[in-house]
Structures are given as structure tokens and as C-alpha cells.
Tab-separated table of C-alpha atoms in Angstrom:
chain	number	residue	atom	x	y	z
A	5	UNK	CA	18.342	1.481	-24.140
A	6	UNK	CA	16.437	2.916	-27.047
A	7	UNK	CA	14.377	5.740	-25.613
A	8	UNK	CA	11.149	7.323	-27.681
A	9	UNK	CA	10.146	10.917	-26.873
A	10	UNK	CA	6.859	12.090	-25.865
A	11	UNK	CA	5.333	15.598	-25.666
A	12	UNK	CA	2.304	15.913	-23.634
A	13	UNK	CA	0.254	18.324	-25.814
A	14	UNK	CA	-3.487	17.464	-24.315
A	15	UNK	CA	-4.339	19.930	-21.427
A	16	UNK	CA	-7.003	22.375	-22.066
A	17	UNK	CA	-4.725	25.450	-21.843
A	18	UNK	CA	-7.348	27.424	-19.574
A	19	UNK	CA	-4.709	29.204	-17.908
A	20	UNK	CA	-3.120	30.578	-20.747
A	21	UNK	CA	-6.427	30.815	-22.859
A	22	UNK	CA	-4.866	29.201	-26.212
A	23	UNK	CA	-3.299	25.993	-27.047
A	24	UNK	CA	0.214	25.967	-25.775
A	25	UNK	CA	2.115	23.623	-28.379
A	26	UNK	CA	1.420	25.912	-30.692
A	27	UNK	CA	2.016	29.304	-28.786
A	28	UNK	CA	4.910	30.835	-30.455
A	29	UNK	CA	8.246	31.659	-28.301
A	30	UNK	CA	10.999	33.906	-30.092
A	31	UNK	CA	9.572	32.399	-34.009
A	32	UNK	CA	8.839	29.031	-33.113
A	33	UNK	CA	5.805	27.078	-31.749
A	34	UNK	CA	6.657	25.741	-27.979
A	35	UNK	CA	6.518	22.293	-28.705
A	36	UNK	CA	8.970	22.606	-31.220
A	37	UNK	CA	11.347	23.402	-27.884
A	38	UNK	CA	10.382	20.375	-25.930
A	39	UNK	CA	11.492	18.721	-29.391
A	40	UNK	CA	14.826	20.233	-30.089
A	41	UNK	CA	16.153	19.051	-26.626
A	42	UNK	CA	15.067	15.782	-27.153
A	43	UNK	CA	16.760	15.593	-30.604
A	44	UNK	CA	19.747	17.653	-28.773
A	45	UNK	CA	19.791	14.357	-26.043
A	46	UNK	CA	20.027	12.140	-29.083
A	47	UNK	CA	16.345	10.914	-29.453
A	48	UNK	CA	15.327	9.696	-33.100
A	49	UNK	CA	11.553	9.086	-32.606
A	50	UNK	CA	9.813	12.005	-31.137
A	51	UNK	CA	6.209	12.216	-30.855
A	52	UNK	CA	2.990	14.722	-29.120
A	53	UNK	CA	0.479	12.701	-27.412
A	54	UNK	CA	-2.959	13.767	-26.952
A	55	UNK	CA	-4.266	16.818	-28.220
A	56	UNK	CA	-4.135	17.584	-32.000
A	57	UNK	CA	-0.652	17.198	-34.090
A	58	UNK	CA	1.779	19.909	-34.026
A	59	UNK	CA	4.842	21.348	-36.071
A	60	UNK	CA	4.740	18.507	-37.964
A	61	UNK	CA	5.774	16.249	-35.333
A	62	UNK	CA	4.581	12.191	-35.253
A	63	UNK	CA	1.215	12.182	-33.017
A	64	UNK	CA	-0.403	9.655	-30.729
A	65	UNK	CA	-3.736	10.601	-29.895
A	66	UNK	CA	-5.240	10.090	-26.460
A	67	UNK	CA	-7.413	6.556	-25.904
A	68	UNK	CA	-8.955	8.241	-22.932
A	69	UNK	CA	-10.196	11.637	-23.739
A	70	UNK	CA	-10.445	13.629	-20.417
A	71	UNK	CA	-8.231	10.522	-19.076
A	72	UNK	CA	-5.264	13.076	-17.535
A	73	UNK	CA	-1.868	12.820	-17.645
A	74	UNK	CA	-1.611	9.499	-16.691
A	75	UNK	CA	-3.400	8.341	-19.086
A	76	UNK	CA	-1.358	10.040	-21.890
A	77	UNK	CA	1.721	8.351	-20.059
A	78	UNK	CA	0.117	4.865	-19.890
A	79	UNK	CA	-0.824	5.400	-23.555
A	80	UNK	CA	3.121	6.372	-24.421
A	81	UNK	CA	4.478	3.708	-22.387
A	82	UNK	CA	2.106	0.922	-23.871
A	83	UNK	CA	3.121	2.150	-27.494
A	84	UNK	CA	6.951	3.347	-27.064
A	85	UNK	CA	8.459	0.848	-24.053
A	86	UNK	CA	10.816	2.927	-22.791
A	87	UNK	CA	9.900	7.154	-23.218
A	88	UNK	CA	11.362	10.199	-22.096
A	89	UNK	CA	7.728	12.452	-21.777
A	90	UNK	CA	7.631	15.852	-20.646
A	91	UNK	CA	5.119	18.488	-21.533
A	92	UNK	CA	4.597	20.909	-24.661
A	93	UNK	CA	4.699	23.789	-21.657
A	94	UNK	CA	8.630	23.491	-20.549
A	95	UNK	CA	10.589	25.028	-23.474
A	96	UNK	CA	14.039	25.842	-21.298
A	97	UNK	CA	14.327	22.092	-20.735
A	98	UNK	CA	17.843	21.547	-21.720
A	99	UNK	CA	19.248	18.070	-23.785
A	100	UNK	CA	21.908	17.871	-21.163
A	101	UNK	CA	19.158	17.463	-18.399
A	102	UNK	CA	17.671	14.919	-20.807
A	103	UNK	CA	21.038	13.109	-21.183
A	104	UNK	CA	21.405	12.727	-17.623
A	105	UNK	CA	18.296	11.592	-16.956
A	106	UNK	CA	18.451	8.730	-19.519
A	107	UNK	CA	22.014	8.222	-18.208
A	108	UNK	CA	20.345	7.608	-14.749
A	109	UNK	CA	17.892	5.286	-16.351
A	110	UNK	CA	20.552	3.164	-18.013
A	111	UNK	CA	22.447	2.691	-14.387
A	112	UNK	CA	19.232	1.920	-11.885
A	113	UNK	CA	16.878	-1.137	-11.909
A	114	UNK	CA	13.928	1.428	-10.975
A	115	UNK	CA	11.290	2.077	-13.308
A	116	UNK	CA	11.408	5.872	-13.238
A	117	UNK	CA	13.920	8.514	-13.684
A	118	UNK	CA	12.112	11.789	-12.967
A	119	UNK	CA	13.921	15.634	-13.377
A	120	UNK	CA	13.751	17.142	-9.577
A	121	UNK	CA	13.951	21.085	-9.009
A	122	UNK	CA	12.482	23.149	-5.336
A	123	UNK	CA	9.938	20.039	-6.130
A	124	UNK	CA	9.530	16.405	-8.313
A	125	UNK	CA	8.572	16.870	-11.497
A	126	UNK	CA	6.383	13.512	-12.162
A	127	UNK	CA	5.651	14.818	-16.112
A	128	UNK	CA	9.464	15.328	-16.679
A	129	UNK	CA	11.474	12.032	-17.309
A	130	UNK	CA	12.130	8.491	-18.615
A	131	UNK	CA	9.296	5.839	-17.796
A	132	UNK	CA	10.586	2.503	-18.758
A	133	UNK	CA	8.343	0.052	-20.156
A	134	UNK	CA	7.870	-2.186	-16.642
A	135	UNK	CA	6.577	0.594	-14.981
A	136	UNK	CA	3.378	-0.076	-17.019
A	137	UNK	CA	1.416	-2.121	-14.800
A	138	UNK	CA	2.126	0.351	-11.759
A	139	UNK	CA	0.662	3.354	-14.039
A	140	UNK	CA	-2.465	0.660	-14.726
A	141	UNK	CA	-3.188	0.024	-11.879
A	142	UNK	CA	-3.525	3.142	-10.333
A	143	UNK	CA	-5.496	4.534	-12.743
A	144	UNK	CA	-7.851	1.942	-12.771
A	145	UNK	CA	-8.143	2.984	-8.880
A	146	UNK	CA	-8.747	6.148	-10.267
A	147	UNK	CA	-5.267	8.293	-10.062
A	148	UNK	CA	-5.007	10.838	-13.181
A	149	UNK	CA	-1.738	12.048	-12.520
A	150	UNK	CA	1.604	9.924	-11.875
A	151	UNK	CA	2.588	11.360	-8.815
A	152	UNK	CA	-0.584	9.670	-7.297
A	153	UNK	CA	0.950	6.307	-8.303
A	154	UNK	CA	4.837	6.200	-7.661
A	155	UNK	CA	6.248	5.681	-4.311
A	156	UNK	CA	9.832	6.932	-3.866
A	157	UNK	CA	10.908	2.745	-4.212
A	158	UNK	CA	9.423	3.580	-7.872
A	159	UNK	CA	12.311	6.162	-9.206
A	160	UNK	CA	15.244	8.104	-8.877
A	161	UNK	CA	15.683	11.752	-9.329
A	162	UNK	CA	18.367	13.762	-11.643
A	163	UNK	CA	18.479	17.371	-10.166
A	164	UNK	CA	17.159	20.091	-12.631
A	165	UNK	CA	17.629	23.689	-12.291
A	166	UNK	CA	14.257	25.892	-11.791
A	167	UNK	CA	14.396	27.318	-15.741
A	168	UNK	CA	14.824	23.825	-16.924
A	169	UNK	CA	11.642	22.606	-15.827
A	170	UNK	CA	9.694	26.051	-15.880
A	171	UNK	CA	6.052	25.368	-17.006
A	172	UNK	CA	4.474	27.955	-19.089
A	173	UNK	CA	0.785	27.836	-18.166
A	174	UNK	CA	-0.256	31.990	-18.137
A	175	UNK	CA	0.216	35.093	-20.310
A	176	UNK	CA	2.954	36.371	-16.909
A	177	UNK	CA	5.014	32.828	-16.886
A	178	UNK	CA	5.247	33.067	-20.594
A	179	UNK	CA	6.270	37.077	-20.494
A	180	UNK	CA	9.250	35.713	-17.653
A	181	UNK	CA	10.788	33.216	-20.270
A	182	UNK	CA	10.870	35.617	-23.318
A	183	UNK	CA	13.080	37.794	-20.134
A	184	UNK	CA	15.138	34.323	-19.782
A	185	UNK	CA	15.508	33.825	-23.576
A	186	UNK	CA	16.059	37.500	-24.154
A	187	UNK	CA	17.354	39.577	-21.264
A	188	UNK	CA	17.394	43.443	-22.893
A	189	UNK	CA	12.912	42.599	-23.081
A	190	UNK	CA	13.220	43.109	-19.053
């Protein structure tokens, strides 16, 4: 299976106040984390989706401004086939959690692999391309998020640990991962 990587880079950041991608973590922008796993798990062809570009990095731009995550996924699916997508916000997420989860993908007829911590994490894993029509549908009913679409018959889960999956979305999450990264800041 050749897998594409997608970073979701198109939320409004009105937690945090600023854009995320490009919120620097210990001399790099965030996105640039979300990219080195990927790369780490062996992914060639990594891009950001929605937003603006970032670091550099190959961008798709959103086809439904305002259209929600599910959009951005549909869009990535439609133009990749088979994508691992998580979001610019998750910069502990590790290439062996990405390896696993495309390892998982490789060995189930479902559609979805998702990462699962405490809770599923519907933004964090491989969508294959014939899960497309699912993610259509639904958001043609009006769903904006993925987890509003996909029944547990839709996926499988590969357990994550809490850091691996922690979303940076305010000024105190991003202060407690500079503490992960760099213990002596506590």
C-alpha cells in the first residue's frame, strides 16, 4: 500500500490565538513535527491541507472553505487514495505509532485505521481510498467531522499513548509539551 500524508493545517486557531502550523516548538514550526514522523514511518509524499502552505511542505487547499474536518479528509482522500492525516496540532506523534497504524491498515479489509488513547482519535490515522463514499455521504447529510460518519464496522484502532496524540490547541497545552520535550523547563 502506498500511503500519502496529510496535515490538517485549516482550523482557525481561536484557542491558541495564532496559527498553529506555524507556532514554533523547541526551533521548529509544529507542522514540521507532524512531518518528521511521517517521513520517520517511511512516507514520501507529505502534504498540509487547508489553510495556507507551511515550512515548505506540498499544499492542498480546502474546496470547501468553512467545510470542517471532514471536508479536508474527503478532499485528501479524493486526491491521495490511501492517506495517513492527522493534524498540524499533535507534534509528539511518534513514526512508530504511524508504522503500526499503516501496518494495521495493510492486514484489515476495513476502511479506517484510527490511533486510540483514554478516547478515538477520528483526525489521527490511515483512511483508505473506499472509505470515500462513506465520508460523502455523510457530509452531504451534513456531518463536519468523521466521527459523525464511521460506525465501529468502519475501522480498527492501534492503541496510542496520551503524549502521542496530545493536541496543542492553548498557550497551557503548548507550555505542558515544551515540559515533555524538555523536562529541566518544569
Amino acid at each position: 500500500m502506498t500511503v500519502t500524508g496529510a496535515i490538517f493545517c485549516g482550523g482557525k486557531s481561536s484557542r491558541m490565538g495564532r496559527d498553529k502550523a506555524s507556532l514554533e516548538l523547541s526551533g521548529r514550526p509544529m507542522v514540521q513535527w507532524a512531518a518528521a514522523a511521517m517521513s520517520a514511518a517511511g512516507i514520501d509524499r507529505i502534504y498540509t491541507v487547508g489553510g495556507q502552505t507551511h515550512s515548505g511542505l506540498q499544499w492542498l487547499p480546502d474546496s470547501q472553505p468553512q467545510g470542517g474536518p471532514l471536508s479536508a479528509l474527503i478532499d485528501a482522500v479524493d486526491a491521495f487514495g490511501d492517506v495517513f492525516v492527522c493534524p498540524c496540532d499533535v507534534p509528539l506523534i511518534s513514526g512508530a505509532l504511524i508504522q503500526r497504524i499503516i501496518a494495521a491498515g495493510n492486514e484489515t479489509e476495513k476502511p479506517v485505521v484510527l490511533a486510540q488513547s483514554q478516547r478515538l482519535q477520528p483526525l489521527i490515522g490511515l483512511y483508505k481510498k473506499t472509505v470515500a463514499e462513506i465520508l460523502k455521504i455523510g457530509y452531504e447529510q451534513g456531518a463536519r467531522g468523521p466521527k459523525h460518519v464511521l460506525t465501529a464496522e468502519n475501522f480498527e484502532t492501534v492503541t496510542a499513548n496520551e503524549d502521542e496524540v496530545r493536541n496543542v490547541n492553548t498557550p497551557q497545552e503548548l507550555e505542558r509539551v515544551l515540559q515533555i520535550l524538555n523536562p529541566s523547563r518544569s
